[in-house]
Amino acid sequence: MPQAKKKSKSAIPEGNQIAHRLSESFFILTMLLAVYLVACLVTYDPTDPGPFNPVASEQVSNAGRLLGAWLANVSLFLTGYLAYTLPVVLVY
């Protein structure tokens, strides 16, 4: 006598799996961006090159390299110490 096969039931309907995967991917990318922004802000050096830094050196000491130095310079110039809350706001 053949045994009956069980139908696999996933917790998420098949039509919503793609949307669920995209949502998870977006969350992971947002978390990575927030961690990168925190690293850039924590390693900010006033001598790094940036759009609002007229006395910039050519050597970049920011953990995010040149892009990180620019992001930290712009966010700290525009929002001051509130820039450190931007990664939290980004994730939330």
Coordinates of N, CA and C in Angstrom, one line a residue, residues 1-49:
M1 N 0.8 -1.1 0.0 CA 0.0 0.0 0.0 C 0.9 1.2 0.0
P2 N 0.7 2.1 -1.0 CA 1.6 3.3 -1.0 C 1.2 4.3 0.1
Q3 N 2.2 5.0 0.6 CA 2.0 5.9 1.6 C 1.6 7.3 1.0
A4 N 0.8 8.0 1.8 CA 0.4 9.3 1.3 C 1.5 10.3 1.6
K5 N 1.7 11.2 0.6 CA 2.7 12.2 0.8 C 2.1 13.4 1.4
K6 N 2.9 14.0 2.3 CA 2.4 15.2 3.0 C 2.7 16.4 2.1
K7 N 1.8 17.3 2.0 CA 2.0 18.5 1.3 C 2.8 19.5 2.2
S8 N 3.8 20.1 1.6 CA 4.6 21.0 2.4 C 3.9 22.3 2.5
K9 N 3.7 22.8 3.6 CA 3.0 24.1 3.8 C 4.0 25.0 4.4
S10 N 4.3 26.1 3.7 CA 5.3 27.1 4.3 C 4.4 28.1 5.0
A11 N 5.1 28.7 6.0 CA 4.4 29.7 6.8 C 4.0 31.0 6.0
I12 N 4.7 31.2 4.9 CA 4.5 32.4 4.0 C 3.9 31.9 2.7
P13 N 2.8 32.4 2.3 CA 2.3 32.0 1.0 C 3.3 32.3 -0.2
E14 N 3.2 31.5 -1.2 CA 4.2 31.6 -2.3 C 4.2 33.0 -2.9
G15 N 3.1 33.6 -3.1 CA 3.1 34.9 -3.7 C 3.8 36.0 -2.9
N16 N 3.8 35.8 -1.6 CA 4.4 36.8 -0.7 C 5.8 36.5 -0.4
Q17 N 6.4 35.3 -0.8 CA 7.7 35.0 -0.5 C 8.7 36.0 -1.1
I18 N 8.5 36.4 -2.3 CA 9.4 37.4 -3.0 C 9.3 38.7 -2.2
A19 N 8.1 39.2 -1.9 CA 8.0 40.4 -1.1 C 8.7 40.3 0.2
H20 N 8.6 39.1 0.9 CA 9.2 38.9 2.1 C 10.8 38.9 2.0
R21 N 11.3 38.3 1.0 CA 12.7 38.2 0.7 C 13.3 39.6 0.4
L22 N 12.5 40.4 -0.4 CA 12.9 41.8 -0.6 C 12.9 42.6 0.6
S23 N 12.0 42.4 1.5 CA 11.9 43.2 2.7 C 13.1 42.8 3.6
E24 N 13.4 41.5 3.7 CA 14.6 41.1 4.5 C 15.9 41.7 3.9
S25 N 16.0 41.7 2.6 CA 17.2 42.2 2.0 C 17.3 43.7 2.2
F26 N 16.2 44.4 2.1 CA 16.3 45.9 2.4 C 16.7 46.1 3.8
F27 N 16.2 45.3 4.8 CA 16.6 45.5 6.2 C 18.1 45.2 6.4
I28 N 18.6 44.2 5.8 CA 20.0 43.9 5.9 C 20.9 45.0 5.3
L29 N 20.5 45.5 4.2 CA 21.2 46.6 3.6 C 21.2 47.9 4.4
T30 N 20.0 48.1 5.0 CA 19.9 49.3 5.9 C 20.8 49.2 7.1
M31 N 20.8 48.0 7.7 CA 21.7 47.7 8.8 C 23.1 47.9 8.5
L32 N 23.6 47.4 7.3 CA 24.9 47.6 6.9 C 25.3 49.1 6.7
L33 N 24.4 49.8 6.1 CA 24.6 51.2 5.9 C 24.7 52.0 7.2
A34 N 23.8 51.6 8.2 CA 23.9 52.2 9.5 C 25.2 51.9 10.2
V35 N 25.7 50.7 10.1 CA 27.0 50.3 10.7 C 28.1 51.1 10.0
Y36 N 28.0 51.3 8.7 CA 29.1 52.0 8.0 C 29.0 53.5 8.4
L37 N 27.8 54.0 8.6 CA 27.7 55.4 9.0 C 28.2 55.6 10.4
V38 N 28.0 54.7 11.3 CA 28.5 54.8 12.6 C 30.1 54.8 12.6
A39 N 30.6 53.9 11.8 CA 32.1 53.8 11.7 C 32.7 55.1 11.2
C40 N 32.0 55.7 10.2 CA 32.5 56.9 9.6 C 32.4 58.0 10.6
L41 N 31.3 58.1 11.4 CA 31.2 59.2 12.4 C 32.1 59.0 13.5
V42 N 32.3 57.8 14.0 CA 33.2 57.6 15.1 C 34.7 57.9 14.8
T43 N 35.1 57.6 13.6 CA 36.5 57.8 13.2 C 36.6 59.1 12.4
Y44 N 35.7 60.1 12.6 CA 35.8 61.4 12.0 C 37.0 62.1 12.5
D45 N 37.8 62.7 11.6 CA 38.9 63.5 11.9 C 38.7 64.9 11.2
P46 N 38.9 66.0 11.9 CA 38.6 67.3 11.3 C 39.6 67.6 10.2
T47 N 40.7 66.9 10.1 CA 41.7 67.2 9.0 C 41.4 66.4 7.7
D48 N 40.4 65.5 7.8 CA 40.0 64.7 6.6 C 39.4 65.7 5.5
P49 N 39.6 65.3 4.3 CA 39.0 66.1 3.2 C 37.4 66.0 3.2

